Amino acid sequence: YYANPIFLLLPLWVFFWRDRTLNLLLIPGLLYLAVVILPFGTTNLRYLIPAAAPLTLATVQILLKTSQRLPRPTLTSLALVLLSILALYPAARTLYTWSTRTEALEYFVGSSSAESFVVNHVDPSVRIYGLLTNAVNANLSRDDRVLMLFDARGFYLEPEVIQDNRITNWPLLAPRLPRGACLTRLGISHVILATGSLRYYVSRGMDVELIQWDAFRQFADRCLRPIYEGPGYVVFRSE
């Protein structure tokens, strides 16, 4: 993630604070950032992305109004070109990284498979997920039904998958399971436990008691048998 360098020009808003168009672009973006950041102290950078568009437009508006006050048109044009290059630099850097450190171009022309693209990806989380999909698709059939825990990504998995979109699959299921019952009575043949995601959530302050982690460990000892253990994931067979 990169912030647009021209955001450094935002303080120049004080010279145009009566501009209604500029305020309609700037104020909602700043209010959104305040709502996302102030109550929590820390947040994932991806949640700041919705503010990027209005703040970029507001900065461009500030830049254009400022350039109109410069006395020399040639100098103004040069400054705008240089600032445009500066603003595009992060995008160019990202494009270069994703085209040279992944098999995106090879996959586009057909010389690389989807599996190879994923397992050789520059992002380690994508590589880890690629190993999981290869293991699941190699060992499970399309007739199997898989329950995911603590992960909402069911991409590329060939069996039927119940994603954990709200990280609530186990907390909702645990109190409804009859004592001593396993998941086969629900038609669930396998369970994917995202251990990497779980560690991340716990490190960010998630209370393991709320997700009934002790109950899951007891349940796993009784009803689940691991058939794949890789970085970030464990796949169990329900018995």
PDB file of C-alpha atoms in Angstrom:
ATOM      1  CA  TYR A   1       0.000   0.000   0.000  1.00  0.00           C
ATOM      2  CA  TYR A   2       1.224   3.451  -0.881  1.00  0.00           C
ATOM      3  CA  ALA A   3      -0.134   6.885  -0.029  1.00  0.00           C
ATOM      4  CA  ASN A   4      -0.244   9.299  -2.937  1.00  0.00           C
ATOM      5  CA  PRO A   5       2.720  11.691  -2.503  1.00  0.00           C
ATOM      6  CA  ILE A   6       0.636  14.667  -3.643  1.00  0.00           C
ATOM      7  CA  PHE A   7      -1.349  14.335  -0.398  1.00  0.00           C
ATOM      8  CA  LEU A   8       1.454  16.486   1.002  1.00  0.00           C
ATOM      9  CA  LEU A   9      -0.298  19.406  -0.719  1.00  0.00           C
ATOM     10  CA  LEU A  10      -3.498  18.976   1.299  1.00  0.00           C
ATOM     11  CA  PRO A  11      -2.521  21.621   3.913  1.00  0.00           C
ATOM     12  CA  LEU A  12      -2.789  24.216   1.122  1.00  0.00           C
ATOM     13  CA  TRP A  13      -6.556  23.811   1.565  1.00  0.00           C
ATOM     14  CA  VAL A  14      -6.392  26.603   4.169  1.00  0.00           C
ATOM     15  CA  PHE A  15      -5.979  29.077   1.282  1.00  0.00           C
ATOM     16  CA  PHE A  16      -9.157  27.815  -0.438  1.00  0.00           C
ATOM     17  CA  TRP A  17     -11.360  26.874   2.518  1.00  0.00           C
ATOM     18  CA  ARG A  18     -14.318  28.802   1.072  1.00  0.00           C
ATOM     19  CA  ASP A  19     -14.324  26.742  -2.131  1.00  0.00           C
ATOM     20  CA  ARG A  20     -17.549  24.671  -1.941  1.00  0.00           C
ATOM     21  CA  THR A  21     -16.485  22.107  -4.532  1.00  0.00           C
ATOM     22  CA  LEU A  22     -13.201  21.510  -2.765  1.00  0.00           C
ATOM     23  CA  ASN A  23     -14.922  21.109   0.594  1.00  0.00           C
ATOM     24  CA  LEU A  24     -17.378  18.575  -0.850  1.00  0.00           C
ATOM     25  CA  LEU A  25     -14.402  16.483  -1.965  1.00  0.00           C
ATOM     26  CA  LEU A  26     -12.173  16.939   1.050  1.00  0.00           C
ATOM     27  CA  ILE A  27     -14.406  16.894   4.113  1.00  0.00           C
ATOM     28  CA  PRO A  28     -16.113  13.488   3.521  1.00  0.00           C
ATOM     29  CA  GLY A  29     -12.739  11.847   2.976  1.00  0.00           C
ATOM     30  CA  LEU A  30     -11.313  13.299   6.183  1.00  0.00           C
ATOM     31  CA  LEU A  31     -14.436  12.377   8.151  1.00  0.00           C
ATOM     32  CA  TYR A  32     -14.178   8.811   6.881  1.00  0.00           C
ATOM     33  CA  LEU A  33     -10.561   8.608   8.052  1.00  0.00           C
ATOM     34  CA  ALA A  34     -11.572   9.953  11.453  1.00  0.00           C
ATOM     35  CA  VAL A  35     -14.304   7.314  11.812  1.00  0.00           C
ATOM     36  CA  VAL A  36     -11.946   4.494  10.794  1.00  0.00           C
ATOM     37  CA  ILE A  37      -8.874   5.557  12.793  1.00  0.00           C
ATOM     38  CA  LEU A  38      -9.821   7.508  15.917  1.00  0.00           C
ATOM     39  CA  PRO A  39     -12.077   4.980  17.711  1.00  0.00           C
ATOM     40  CA  PHE A  40      -9.628   2.105  17.225  1.00  0.00           C
ATOM     41  CA  GLY A  41      -6.127   3.557  17.367  1.00  0.00           C
ATOM     42  CA  THR A  42      -4.838   1.028  14.829  1.00  0.00           C
ATOM     43  CA  THR A  43      -6.417  -0.337  11.676  1.00  0.00           C
ATOM     44  CA  ASN A  44      -5.555  -2.296   8.575  1.00  0.00           C
ATOM     45  CA  LEU A  45      -4.276  -0.043   5.809  1.00  0.00           C
ATOM     46  CA  ARG A  46      -6.772  -1.479   3.342  1.00  0.00           C
ATOM     47  CA  TYR A  47      -9.597   0.242   5.219  1.00  0.00           C
ATOM     48  CA  LEU A  48      -8.104   3.620   4.315  1.00  0.00           C
ATOM     49  CA  ILE A  49      -8.478   2.977   0.576  1.00  0.00           C
ATOM     50  CA  PRO A  50     -12.025   4.453   0.231  1.00  0.00           C
ATOM     51  CA  ALA A  51     -10.637   7.828   1.262  1.00  0.00           C
ATOM     52  CA  ALA A  52      -7.960   7.782  -1.434  1.00  0.00           C
ATOM     53  CA  ALA A  53     -10.231   8.755  -4.334  1.00  0.00           C
ATOM     54  CA  PRO A  54     -11.888  11.873  -2.843  1.00  0.00           C
ATOM     55  CA  LEU A  55      -8.625  13.045  -1.273  1.00  0.00           C
ATOM     56  CA  THR A  56      -6.811  12.638  -4.605  1.00  0.00           C
ATOM     57  CA  LEU A  57      -9.479  14.662  -6.393  1.00  0.00           C
ATOM     58  CA  ALA A  58      -9.351  17.313  -3.660  1.00  0.00           C
ATOM     59  CA  THR A  59      -5.566  17.522  -3.936  1.00  0.00           C
ATOM     60  CA  VAL A  60      -5.768  17.902  -7.709  1.00  0.00           C
ATOM     61  CA  GLN A  61      -8.281  20.705  -7.239  1.00  0.00           C
ATOM     62  CA  ILE A  62      -5.910  22.405  -4.798  1.00  0.00           C
ATOM     63  CA  LEU A  63      -3.037  21.923  -7.215  1.00  0.00           C
ATOM     64  CA  LEU A  64      -4.942  23.453 -10.135  1.00  0.00           C
ATOM     65  CA  LYS A  65      -6.054  26.454  -8.089  1.00  0.00           C
ATOM     66  CA  THR A  66      -2.522  26.984  -6.799  1.00  0.00           C
ATOM     67  CA  SER A  67      -1.052  26.773 -10.305  1.00  0.00           C
ATOM     68  CA  GLN A  68      -3.402  29.501 -11.481  1.00  0.00           C
ATOM     69  CA  ARG A  69      -1.695  31.864  -9.064  1.00  0.00           C
ATOM     70  CA  LEU A  70       1.812  31.218 -10.327  1.00  0.00           C
ATOM     71  CA  PRO A  71       3.121  34.065 -12.492  1.00  0.00           C
ATOM     72  CA  ARG A  72       4.985  32.060 -15.155  1.00  0.00           C
ATOM     73  CA  PRO A  73       2.965  29.601 -17.300  1.00  0.00           C
ATOM     74  CA  THR A  74       6.099  27.679 -18.326  1.00  0.00           C
ATOM     75  CA  LEU A  75       7.067  27.113 -14.716  1.00  0.00           C
ATOM     76  CA  THR A  76       3.516  26.084 -13.919  1.00  0.00           C
ATOM     77  CA  SER A  77       3.433  23.483 -16.687  1.00  0.00           C
ATOM     78  CA  LEU A  78       6.774  22.049 -15.599  1.00  0.00           C
ATOM     79  CA  ALA A  79       5.643  21.821 -11.981  1.00  0.00           C
ATOM     80  CA  LEU A  80       2.441  20.023 -12.996  1.00  0.00           C
ATOM     81  CA  VAL A  81       4.375  17.507 -15.086  1.00  0.00           C
ATOM     82  CA  LEU A  82       6.819  16.805 -12.253  1.00  0.00           C
ATOM     83  CA  LEU A  83       4.035  16.412  -9.714  1.00  0.00           C
ATOM     84  CA  SER A  84       2.151  14.079 -12.064  1.00  0.00           C
ATOM     85  CA  ILE A  85       5.239  11.878 -12.359  1.00  0.00           C
ATOM     86  CA  LEU A  86       5.635  11.919  -8.578  1.00  0.00           C
ATOM     87  CA  ALA A  87       1.992  10.940  -8.097  1.00  0.00           C
ATOM     88  CA  LEU A  88       2.276   8.059 -10.569  1.00  0.00           C
ATOM     89  CA  TYR A  89       5.522   6.693  -9.120  1.00  0.00           C
ATOM     90  CA  PRO A  90       3.896   4.386  -6.523  1.00  0.00           C
ATOM     91  CA  ALA A  91       1.583   2.914  -9.157  1.00  0.00           C
ATOM     92  CA  ALA A  92       4.537   2.369 -11.524  1.00  0.00           C
ATOM     93  CA  ARG A  93       6.535   0.720  -8.755  1.00  0.00           C
ATOM     94  CA  THR A  94       3.630  -1.586  -7.916  1.00  0.00           C
ATOM     95  CA  LEU A  95       3.103  -2.475 -11.582  1.00  0.00           C
ATOM     96  CA  TYR A  96       6.792  -3.290 -11.950  1.00  0.00           C
ATOM     97  CA  THR A  97       6.818  -5.502  -8.867  1.00  0.00           C
ATOM     98  CA  TRP A  98       3.694  -7.445  -9.827  1.00  0.00           C
ATOM     99  CA  SER A  99       4.860  -7.970 -13.396  1.00  0.00           C
ATOM    100  CA  THR A 100       8.441  -9.025 -12.585  1.00  0.00           C
ATOM    101  CA  ARG A 101       8.110 -10.886  -9.275  1.00  0.00           C
ATOM    102  CA  THR A 102       5.071 -12.942 -10.223  1.00  0.00           C
ATOM    103  CA  GLU A 103       4.209 -15.111 -13.223  1.00  0.00           C
ATOM    104  CA  ALA A 104       1.443 -12.722 -14.266  1.00  0.00           C
ATOM    105  CA  LEU A 105       2.828 -12.126 -17.753  1.00  0.00           C
ATOM    106  CA  GLU A 106       3.619 -15.813 -18.251  1.00  0.00           C
ATOM    107  CA  TYR A 107       0.129 -16.757 -17.150  1.00  0.00           C
ATOM    108  CA  PHE A 108      -1.371 -14.113 -19.463  1.00  0.00           C
ATOM    109  CA  VAL A 109       0.340 -15.589 -22.522  1.00  0.00           C
ATOM    110  CA  GLY A 110      -0.394 -19.175 -21.458  1.00  0.00           C
ATOM    111  CA  SER A 111       3.109 -20.324 -20.573  1.00  0.00           C
ATOM    112  CA  SER A 112       2.325 -20.664 -16.849  1.00  0.00           C
ATOM    113  CA  SER A 113      -0.481 -22.547 -15.130  1.00  0.00           C
ATOM    114  CA  ALA A 114      -2.835 -21.084 -12.555  1.00  0.00           C
ATOM    115  CA  GLU A 115      -1.326 -23.378  -9.904  1.00  0.00           C
ATOM    116  CA  SER A 116       2.203 -22.222 -10.704  1.00  0.00           C
ATOM    117  CA  PHE A 117       1.126 -18.571 -10.669  1.00  0.00           C
ATOM    118  CA  VAL A 118      -0.326 -18.939  -7.169  1.00  0.00           C
ATOM    119  CA  VAL A 119       2.393 -21.020  -5.488  1.00  0.00           C
ATOM    120  CA  ASN A 120       5.157 -18.769  -6.895  1.00  0.00           C
ATOM    121  CA  HIS A 121       3.431 -15.505  -6.039  1.00  0.00           C
ATOM    122  CA  VAL A 122       5.338 -12.611  -4.491  1.00  0.00           C
ATOM    123  CA  ASP A 123       2.814 -12.418  -1.645  1.00  0.00           C
ATOM    124  CA  PRO A 124       3.599 -15.164   0.923  1.00  0.00           C
ATOM    125  CA  SER A 125      -0.056 -15.431   1.963  1.00  0.00           C
ATOM    126  CA  VAL A 126      -0.981 -16.252  -1.650  1.00  0.00           C
ATOM    127  CA  ARG A 127       1.778 -18.884  -1.853  1.00  0.00           C
ATOM    128  CA  ILE A 128       0.569 -20.499   1.372  1.00  0.00           C
ATOM    129  CA  TYR A 129      -2.998 -20.560   0.118  1.00  0.00           C
ATOM    130  CA  GLY A 130      -1.795 -22.118  -3.131  1.00  0.00           C
ATOM    131  CA  LEU A 131      -0.244 -24.989  -1.194  1.00  0.00           C
ATOM    132  CA  LEU A 132      -3.562 -25.478   0.605  1.00  0.00           C
ATOM    133  CA  THR A 133      -5.623 -25.583  -2.600  1.00  0.00           C
ATOM    134  CA  ASN A 134      -3.224 -28.070  -4.169  1.00  0.00           C
ATOM    135  CA  ALA A 135      -3.449 -30.340  -1.121  1.00  0.00           C
ATOM    136  CA  VAL A 136      -7.245 -30.118  -0.867  1.00  0.00           C
ATOM    137  CA  ASN A 137      -7.911 -30.664  -4.559  1.00  0.00           C
ATOM    138  CA  ALA A 138      -5.482 -33.596  -4.653  1.00  0.00           C
ATOM    139  CA  ASN A 139      -6.922 -35.411  -1.634  1.00  0.00           C
ATOM    140  CA  LEU A 140     -10.619 -34.496  -1.578  1.00  0.00           C
ATOM    141  CA  SER A 141     -13.338 -35.165  -4.126  1.00  0.00           C
ATOM    142  CA  ARG A 142     -15.960 -32.823  -5.521  1.00  0.00           C
ATOM    143  CA  ASP A 143     -18.564 -34.687  -3.465  1.00  0.00           C
ATOM    144  CA  ASP A 144     -16.921 -33.709  -0.178  1.00  0.00           C
ATOM    145  CA  ARG A 145     -18.227 -30.840   1.915  1.00  0.00           C
ATOM    146  CA  VAL A 146     -15.688 -28.668   3.733  1.00  0.00           C
ATOM    147  CA  LEU A 147     -16.229 -26.358   6.695  1.00  0.00           C
ATOM    148  CA  MET A 148     -13.737 -23.483   6.891  1.00  0.00           C
ATOM    149  CA  LEU A 149     -12.833 -21.970  10.249  1.00  0.00           C
ATOM    150  CA  PHE A 150     -11.358 -18.464  10.597  1.00  0.00           C
ATOM    151  CA  ASP A 151     -10.933 -17.926   6.862  1.00  0.00           C
ATOM    152  CA  ALA A 152     -13.353 -16.573   4.257  1.00  0.00           C
ATOM    153  CA  ARG A 153     -11.366 -17.554   1.172  1.00  0.00           C
ATOM    154  CA  GLY A 154     -12.707 -20.596  -0.615  1.00  0.00           C
ATOM    155  CA  PHE A 155     -11.217 -19.680  -3.984  1.00  0.00           C
ATOM    156  CA  TYR A 156     -10.071 -22.487  -6.300  1.00  0.00           C
ATOM    157  CA  LEU A 157     -11.188 -25.259  -3.936  1.00  0.00           C
ATOM    158  CA  GLU A 158     -13.014 -27.938  -5.916  1.00  0.00           C
ATOM    159  CA  PRO A 159     -15.139 -29.493  -3.091  1.00  0.00           C
ATOM    160  CA  GLU A 160     -18.168 -27.648  -1.747  1.00  0.00           C
ATOM    161  CA  VAL A 161     -16.918 -25.123   0.819  1.00  0.00           C
ATOM    162  CA  ILE A 162     -18.688 -23.325   3.660  1.00  0.00           C
ATOM    163  CA  GLN A 163     -16.637 -20.153   4.084  1.00  0.00           C
ATOM    164  CA  ASP A 164     -16.200 -18.458   7.438  1.00  0.00           C
ATOM    165  CA  ASN A 165     -17.075 -15.010   6.147  1.00  0.00           C
ATOM    166  CA  ARG A 166     -17.712 -13.456   9.563  1.00  0.00           C
ATOM    167  CA  ILE A 167     -15.306 -15.600  11.598  1.00  0.00           C
ATOM    168  CA  THR A 168     -18.298 -17.032  13.457  1.00  0.00           C
ATOM    169  CA  ASN A 169     -18.690 -20.549  12.062  1.00  0.00           C
ATOM    170  CA  TRP A 170     -17.347 -22.358  15.110  1.00  0.00           C
ATOM    171  CA  PRO A 171     -18.810 -20.071  17.829  1.00  0.00           C
ATOM    172  CA  LEU A 172     -22.251 -20.474  16.232  1.00  0.00           C
ATOM    173  CA  LEU A 173     -21.898 -24.216  15.662  1.00  0.00           C
ATOM    174  CA  ALA A 174     -20.329 -25.309  18.962  1.00  0.00           C
ATOM    175  CA  PRO A 175     -23.303 -24.724  21.305  1.00  0.00           C
ATOM    176  CA  ARG A 176     -25.700 -26.378  18.835  1.00  0.00           C
ATOM    177  CA  LEU A 177     -23.818 -29.650  18.510  1.00  0.00           C
ATOM    178  CA  PRO A 178     -25.310 -32.405  20.672  1.00  0.00           C
ATOM    179  CA  ARG A 179     -22.930 -33.670  23.345  1.00  0.00           C
ATOM    180  CA  GLY A 180     -20.488 -36.120  21.823  1.00  0.00           C
ATOM    181  CA  ALA A 181     -21.697 -35.482  18.272  1.00  0.00           C
ATOM    182  CA  CYS A 182     -19.371 -34.967  15.301  1.00  0.00           C
ATOM    183  CA  LEU A 183     -19.879 -33.185  11.990  1.00  0.00           C
ATOM    184  CA  THR A 184     -20.639 -36.156   9.761  1.00  0.00           C
ATOM    185  CA  ARG A 185     -24.287 -35.979  10.822  1.00  0.00           C
ATOM    186  CA  LEU A 186     -24.332 -32.501   9.219  1.00  0.00           C
ATOM    187  CA  GLY A 187     -22.856 -33.796   5.976  1.00  0.00           C
ATOM    188  CA  ILE A 188     -19.487 -32.129   6.618  1.00  0.00           C
ATOM    189  CA  SER A 189     -16.639 -34.413   5.620  1.00  0.00           C
ATOM    190  CA  HIS A 190     -13.661 -32.141   6.265  1.00  0.00           C
ATOM    191  CA  VAL A 191     -12.630 -29.044   8.199  1.00  0.00           C
ATOM    192  CA  ILE A 192     -10.043 -26.444   7.198  1.00  0.00           C
ATOM    193  CA  LEU A 193      -8.598 -24.601  10.183  1.00  0.00           C
ATOM    194  CA  ALA A 194      -6.769 -21.390   9.250  1.00  0.00           C
ATOM    195  CA  THR A 195      -4.121 -21.443  11.962  1.00  0.00           C
ATOM    196  CA  GLY A 196      -2.295 -18.464  10.485  1.00  0.00           C
ATOM    197  CA  SER A 197      -5.396 -16.275  10.541  1.00  0.00           C
ATOM    198  CA  LEU A 198      -6.229 -17.452  14.046  1.00  0.00           C
ATOM    199  CA  ARG A 199      -2.771 -16.478  15.318  1.00  0.00           C
ATOM    200  CA  TYR A 200      -3.171 -13.075  13.684  1.00  0.00           C
ATOM    201  CA  TYR A 201      -6.562 -12.449  15.283  1.00  0.00           C
ATOM    202  CA  VAL A 202      -5.274 -13.490  18.706  1.00  0.00           C
ATOM    203  CA  SER A 203      -2.233 -11.219  18.333  1.00  0.00           C
ATOM    204  CA  ARG A 204      -4.600  -8.327  17.603  1.00  0.00           C
ATOM    205  CA  GLY A 205      -6.534  -8.934  20.806  1.00  0.00           C
ATOM    206  CA  MET A 206      -9.245 -11.468  19.977  1.00  0.00           C
ATOM    207  CA  ASP A 207     -10.493 -13.268  23.093  1.00  0.00           C
ATOM    208  CA  VAL A 208     -10.123 -17.031  22.562  1.00  0.00           C
ATOM    209  CA  GLU A 209     -12.905 -17.629  25.074  1.00  0.00           C
ATOM    210  CA  LEU A 210     -15.386 -15.843  22.815  1.00  0.00           C
ATOM    211  CA  ILE A 211     -14.604 -18.220  19.959  1.00  0.00           C
ATOM    212  CA  GLN A 212     -14.742 -21.220  22.326  1.00  0.00           C
ATOM    213  CA  TRP A 213     -11.262 -22.356  21.400  1.00  0.00           C
ATOM    214  CA  ASP A 214     -10.973 -24.854  24.262  1.00  0.00           C
ATOM    215  CA  ALA A 215     -14.221 -26.469  23.107  1.00  0.00           C
ATOM    216  CA  PHE A 216     -12.809 -26.762  19.586  1.00  0.00           C
ATOM    217  CA  ARG A 217      -9.636 -28.437  20.807  1.00  0.00           C
ATOM    218  CA  GLN A 218     -11.677 -31.014  22.693  1.00  0.00           C
ATOM    219  CA  PHE A 219     -13.917 -31.471  19.660  1.00  0.00           C
ATOM    220  CA  ALA A 220     -10.922 -31.896  17.342  1.00  0.00           C
ATOM    221  CA  ASP A 221      -9.407 -34.555  19.600  1.00  0.00           C
ATOM    222  CA  ARG A 222     -12.672 -36.477  19.492  1.00  0.00           C
ATOM    223  CA  CYS A 223     -13.930 -35.994  15.939  1.00  0.00           C
ATOM    224  CA  LEU A 224     -11.185 -34.736  13.624  1.00  0.00           C
ATOM    225  CA  ARG A 225      -8.075 -36.328  12.162  1.00  0.00           C
ATOM    226  CA  PRO A 226      -5.452 -34.162  10.403  1.00  0.00           C
ATOM    227  CA  ILE A 227      -4.667 -35.152   6.819  1.00  0.00           C
ATOM    228  CA  TYR A 228      -2.666 -32.056   5.839  1.00  0.00           C
ATOM    229  CA  GLU A 229      -0.607 -29.640   7.930  1.00  0.00           C
ATOM    230  CA  GLY A 230       1.047 -26.772   6.121  1.00  0.00           C
ATOM    231  CA  PRO A 231       2.052 -23.184   6.840  1.00  0.00           C
ATOM    232  CA  GLY A 232      -1.077 -21.384   7.967  1.00  0.00           C
ATOM    233  CA  TYR A 233      -3.571 -24.243   7.562  1.00  0.00           C
ATOM    234  CA  VAL A 234      -4.569 -27.657   8.872  1.00  0.00           C
ATOM    235  CA  VAL A 235      -7.035 -29.866   7.006  1.00  0.00           C
ATOM    236  CA  PHE A 236      -8.987 -32.408   9.064  1.00  0.00           C
ATOM    237  CA  ARG A 237     -11.120 -35.365   8.094  1.00  0.00           C
ATOM    238  CA  SER A 238     -14.341 -35.558  10.071  1.00  0.00           C
ATOM    239  CA  GLU A 239     -14.910 -38.929  11.733  1.00  0.00           C
TER     240      GLU A 239
END
